[in-house]
XYZ file of C-alpha atoms in Angstrom:
367
model
C 0.000 0.000 0.000
C 1.360 3.412 -0.926
C 1.128 5.706 2.062
C 0.006 8.538 -0.213
C -3.324 6.723 -0.213
C -3.891 7.952 3.311
C -3.565 11.513 2.117
C -6.046 10.921 -0.681
C -8.508 9.343 1.705
C -8.602 12.608 3.643
C -9.777 14.358 0.511
C -12.842 12.403 -0.518
C -13.692 15.356 -2.723
C -10.924 14.327 -5.135
C -13.556 12.087 -6.689
C -17.176 11.350 -6.014
C -19.755 8.628 -6.245
C -22.581 9.570 -8.535
C -25.774 10.119 -6.554
C -27.443 7.190 -8.284
C -24.540 4.731 -8.217
C -26.215 2.268 -5.845
C -29.387 1.907 -7.867
C -27.924 2.667 -11.244
C -25.758 5.343 -12.827
C -23.048 6.010 -15.317
C -19.825 6.355 -13.327
C -18.067 3.006 -13.639
C -14.526 1.749 -13.208
C -12.581 -1.208 -14.462
C -11.694 -3.884 -11.955
C -8.252 -3.896 -10.438
C -7.099 -0.611 -11.939
C -4.149 1.200 -10.408
C -4.229 4.239 -12.673
C -6.957 6.648 -13.684
C -9.537 5.151 -16.014
C -12.170 6.856 -18.168
C -15.278 7.502 -16.102
C -17.429 5.622 -18.601
C -15.282 2.488 -18.700
C -17.535 -0.535 -18.119
C -16.527 -3.805 -16.469
C -17.013 -6.599 -18.983
C -15.005 -9.413 -17.438
C -16.648 -12.824 -17.469
C -18.850 -13.296 -14.420
C -21.591 -15.525 -13.055
C -24.445 -14.948 -10.643
C -24.323 -15.860 -6.945
C -27.350 -16.774 -4.833
C -27.074 -14.867 -1.570
C -28.501 -16.107 1.719
C -28.443 -14.745 5.256
C -28.507 -17.408 7.981
C -29.732 -19.900 5.396
C -32.568 -17.733 4.105
C -32.449 -16.548 0.494
C -32.643 -12.816 -0.204
C -33.649 -10.892 -3.313
C -30.200 -9.500 -4.096
C -27.687 -11.582 -5.990
C -23.914 -11.504 -5.966
C -21.389 -12.041 -8.731
C -18.334 -14.246 -9.131
C -15.647 -12.574 -11.167
C -11.969 -13.456 -11.494
C -12.342 -16.040 -8.746
C -13.739 -13.571 -6.223
C -17.266 -13.239 -4.830
C -18.712 -9.731 -4.948
C -21.837 -8.578 -3.098
C -23.883 -5.460 -3.897
C -23.902 -2.607 -1.420
C -27.697 -2.827 -1.360
C -27.304 -6.335 0.127
C -25.481 -4.807 3.082
C -28.294 -2.320 3.534
C -31.379 -4.446 2.883
C -30.341 -7.950 3.957
C -27.758 -7.236 6.669
C -29.505 -4.155 8.011
C -26.521 -1.812 7.818
C -27.441 1.900 7.861
C -26.589 3.583 4.589
C -26.079 7.311 4.101
C -24.592 9.720 1.600
C -22.520 12.718 2.675
C -22.852 15.488 0.102
C -20.000 17.500 1.601
C -17.529 14.609 1.560
C -19.165 12.972 -1.460
C -18.988 9.534 0.123
C -21.292 6.672 0.995
C -21.159 5.370 4.574
C -22.402 1.872 5.396
C -22.618 0.380 8.876
C -21.985 1.831 12.322
C -19.272 2.207 14.933
C -15.916 0.576 14.299
C -17.416 -1.428 11.432
C -18.488 1.563 9.382
C -17.319 1.455 5.788
C -16.898 4.407 3.442
C -16.613 4.321 -0.329
C -15.404 7.048 -2.657
C -14.995 6.957 -6.410
C -11.589 8.494 -7.063
C -9.582 8.810 -10.221
C -7.793 5.535 -9.572
C -10.629 3.388 -8.224
C -13.506 3.063 -5.807
C -11.562 3.375 -2.592
C -12.679 1.832 0.699
C -12.027 2.700 4.316
C -13.355 1.035 7.458
C -13.596 3.140 10.598
C -11.543 5.788 8.777
C -8.733 3.289 8.120
C -7.844 2.961 4.443
C -8.154 -0.643 3.244
C -5.435 -0.920 0.637
C -6.036 -4.495 -0.496
C -9.662 -3.995 -1.541
C -11.523 -1.706 -3.901
C -15.163 -1.418 -4.799
C -16.340 -2.258 -8.280
C -19.204 -1.227 -10.482
C -20.827 -4.139 -12.317
C -24.010 -3.875 -14.355
C -24.498 -0.352 -13.010
C -24.469 -1.523 -9.399
C -21.813 -0.916 -6.772
C -20.215 -4.078 -5.347
C -17.629 -4.857 -2.677
C -15.648 -8.096 -2.292
C -17.099 -10.409 0.342
C -13.632 -10.805 1.884
C -14.004 -7.211 3.066
C -16.986 -8.192 5.213
C -15.144 -11.234 6.497
C -11.898 -9.433 7.282
C -13.203 -6.223 8.812
C -16.997 -6.157 9.222
C -17.671 -9.124 11.510
C -19.250 -11.580 9.050
C -18.384 -15.028 7.779
C -19.547 -16.881 4.693
C -20.242 -20.429 3.646
C -19.410 -20.447 -0.065
C -20.356 -23.262 -2.432
C -18.681 -22.844 -5.804
C -20.531 -25.892 -7.131
C -23.969 -24.361 -6.573
C -23.028 -20.695 -6.755
C -24.386 -20.001 -3.282
C -23.018 -17.817 -0.477
C -24.605 -18.029 2.957
C -23.653 -15.049 5.133
C -23.667 -15.192 8.929
C -22.419 -13.019 11.769
C -19.249 -14.142 13.479
C -19.343 -15.040 17.149
C -17.113 -12.359 18.595
C -15.781 -11.551 22.029
C -18.384 -9.894 24.262
C -16.531 -6.607 24.581
C -17.167 -3.032 23.514
C -14.721 -1.111 21.361
C -15.080 2.627 20.969
C -13.016 5.305 19.293
C -11.079 7.867 21.311
C -9.256 10.768 19.658
C -6.357 13.098 20.202
C -7.335 16.335 18.448
C -5.459 19.623 18.221
C -6.598 22.200 15.695
C -3.323 24.035 15.175
C -3.438 26.634 12.431
C -2.092 25.037 9.226
C -1.119 21.930 11.202
C -4.150 19.994 12.451
C -3.769 16.764 14.399
C -6.494 14.118 14.615
C -5.447 10.695 15.837
C -8.181 8.101 16.361
C -7.458 5.023 18.458
C -9.499 2.248 20.107
C -10.399 1.812 23.752
C -12.041 -1.373 25.014
C -14.477 -2.060 27.828
C -16.487 -4.976 29.156
C -13.533 -7.227 29.985
C -13.814 -9.570 32.949
C -10.561 -8.189 34.354
C -10.326 -4.455 35.058
C -6.533 -4.798 35.168
C -6.443 -6.416 31.726
C -8.724 -3.722 30.328
C -6.495 -0.961 31.706
C -3.331 -2.623 30.409
C -4.731 -2.831 26.869
C -6.109 0.696 26.809
C -3.011 2.242 28.349
C -0.608 0.630 25.884
C -2.615 1.722 22.842
C -3.158 5.228 24.184
C 0.479 5.693 25.170
C 1.621 4.592 21.716
C -0.645 7.130 20.034
C 0.248 9.920 22.469
C 3.935 9.288 21.818
C 3.292 9.926 18.122
C 1.249 13.015 19.045
C 4.193 14.373 21.041
C 6.488 13.929 18.055
C 3.921 15.715 15.879
C 3.704 18.615 18.341
C 7.493 18.876 18.334
C 7.570 19.084 14.536
C 4.826 21.701 14.534
C 6.741 23.812 17.074
C 9.679 23.962 14.638
C 7.552 24.724 11.572
C 8.377 27.915 9.686
C 5.459 30.152 8.750
C 6.578 29.799 5.128
C 6.309 25.995 5.184
C 3.446 24.190 3.526
C 0.577 23.275 5.868
C 1.295 20.244 8.000
C -1.209 17.517 8.727
C -1.283 14.535 11.079
C -3.926 11.823 11.039
C -4.370 8.419 12.601
C -6.864 5.584 12.410
C -7.270 1.928 13.215
C -9.097 -1.215 12.202
C -9.943 -4.377 14.136
C -8.898 -7.527 12.286
C -9.715 -10.264 14.840
C -12.034 -10.289 17.847
C -12.610 -13.955 18.712
C -11.322 -16.750 20.953
C -10.457 -14.370 23.791
C -8.040 -12.525 21.514
C -8.198 -9.026 20.058
C -6.001 -8.023 17.113
C -5.906 -4.621 15.444
C -3.806 -2.267 13.324
C -3.139 1.426 13.839
C -1.755 3.896 11.311
C -0.372 7.365 11.921
C 0.198 9.594 8.915
C 2.109 12.867 8.907
C 2.714 15.380 6.156
C 5.375 18.012 6.799
C 6.160 19.042 3.237
C 7.916 17.371 0.355
C 6.622 15.010 -2.273
C 4.671 12.847 0.146
C 3.895 12.259 3.777
C 5.000 9.368 5.935
C 2.893 6.667 7.524
C 3.840 4.561 10.510
C 1.973 1.339 11.203
C 1.672 -0.528 14.457
C -0.261 -3.651 15.366
C -1.461 -5.086 18.637
C -2.679 -8.563 19.499
C -3.922 -9.005 23.053
C -5.072 -11.784 25.331
C -8.310 -10.466 26.815
C -7.855 -12.726 29.833
C -4.868 -10.859 31.244
C -4.278 -7.941 28.858
C -0.924 -9.282 27.700
C 0.347 -8.121 24.321
C 0.984 -11.309 22.390
C 4.077 -11.877 20.295
C 4.526 -14.455 17.558
C 6.184 -16.834 20.004
C 3.153 -16.715 22.287
C 0.986 -18.008 19.457
C 3.294 -20.358 17.578
C 5.643 -21.580 20.282
C 4.235 -25.111 19.943
C 6.425 -25.265 16.840
C 10.073 -24.861 17.936
C 11.005 -24.034 14.348
C 8.348 -21.362 13.743
C 10.858 -18.509 13.476
C 13.110 -20.448 11.117
C 10.108 -21.204 8.876
C 8.995 -17.573 8.930
C 12.431 -16.230 8.102
C 12.953 -18.688 5.250
C 9.687 -17.728 3.569
C 10.137 -14.022 4.248
C 13.672 -14.005 2.817
C 12.351 -15.422 -0.447
C 9.154 -13.426 -0.782
C 10.431 -10.008 0.225
C 12.976 -10.180 -2.595
C 10.439 -11.449 -5.108
C 7.871 -8.720 -4.564
C 9.899 -5.880 -6.062
C 11.401 -2.767 -4.565
C 13.720 -4.720 -2.259
C 16.503 -2.515 -0.871
C 18.439 -5.257 0.896
C 19.295 -5.810 4.524
C 16.820 -8.490 5.572
C 18.556 -11.016 7.818
C 15.560 -12.298 9.736
C 12.880 -10.900 12.007
C 14.191 -8.348 14.486
C 10.844 -7.962 16.260
C 7.838 -10.202 16.815
C 5.358 -7.332 17.212
C 4.643 -6.379 13.602
C 1.795 -8.756 12.806
C -1.964 -8.979 13.059
C -4.454 -11.815 12.916
C -7.231 -12.716 10.520
C -9.352 -15.866 10.484
C -6.871 -18.750 10.502
C -3.961 -16.498 9.518
C -1.196 -14.288 10.802
C -0.149 -11.366 8.584
C 3.406 -10.066 9.078
C 4.457 -6.676 7.762
C 7.406 -4.295 7.618
C 7.508 -0.520 7.814
C 7.900 1.808 4.855
C 11.541 1.971 3.735
C 12.532 -0.751 6.208
C 13.525 -3.219 3.483
C 11.678 -1.956 0.413
C 11.238 1.244 -1.586
C 8.522 3.693 -0.592
C 6.410 2.817 -3.625
C 6.173 -0.785 -2.380
C 4.188 0.406 0.629
C 3.936 -1.879 3.649
C 5.124 -5.335 2.536
C 2.732 -7.962 3.955
C 3.202 -11.722 4.201
C 0.453 -14.113 5.215
C 0.985 -17.392 7.074
C -1.802 -19.862 7.793
C -1.984 -21.227 11.328
C -1.823 -24.712 9.871
C 1.517 -24.133 8.160
C 3.112 -22.925 11.399
C 1.634 -25.333 13.951
C 1.507 -29.106 14.428
C -1.695 -30.837 13.320
C -4.553 -30.199 15.706
C -2.788 -27.347 17.490
C -4.332 -23.939 18.112
C -2.396 -20.690 18.491
C -4.687 -19.839 21.390
C -4.292 -23.068 23.365
C -1.826 -21.554 25.847
C -4.156 -18.611 26.526
C -7.031 -20.629 27.971
């Protein structure tokens, strides 16, 4: 993901969704584009229809399979899943859902961009098919709290809510409206844990991490010349896993202090809700004494194959830069750490099954 994307997401006005895009319209984009495409370009890739169900009950909307991926219409989220849907004329964006699972979509020059809870989702874009706006179902599974039972043989997707931890997650913010240098850093705070000590440990660590970035931002602002371009600092987060007594999330902090582009710093936290401990890779995969060797071997190969490699990778030097998804751990590196800026945050996904002995769970030691 290019960190410039964060800057563009602040300016939804750079592009707009046509007012009728959900129920029809003319603004369409080609799938998978990375550069600007003509506004009237129509998606014509081969596709087939998908029967959509919610908890086993068929609904009127249908999905589409295209290029091996299942897409669901935004109207399905509204009508079948009951997500509130609104359109912001000032920002020119659609908002779907509530709280930390609210999704926004904006039609920009380079694609229909998606954010969840004000966190830019780089791996997914929206798509217009047959004059309807669609999102990939993986988006709902990864970030919106749903799971799906997909049958390729029958072309049927049954959508259900995930069973998640019985906790509450709300957004707190550090906001300072400095002239020509605003700061707005959103971060999560949890409540409803059985242990007050665990709850405090989790909230304090996240808050302290964000406030440390805020202090650095304030320091930079204090040294800013009145002739400098306006500065800007923003931060957001997204929850990636909230099951099995474990909470995993990502935070981003973006700063622009002049130059060709700003700089984004990413952090990730995975916690045991039982005691508030921040979990490292070894806490999850220690049942395999060779887990680090396996990770390093795969990382050494893939980081060089992905392009933009600058050299210097000799193995993991921290076990904190990862987050969880269903059945997976996703490792990442910072911008410029081993790859060129244009390569964004390199990410590498490992299935639990490839890192653990048969029948083992990464959460077994947390019970």
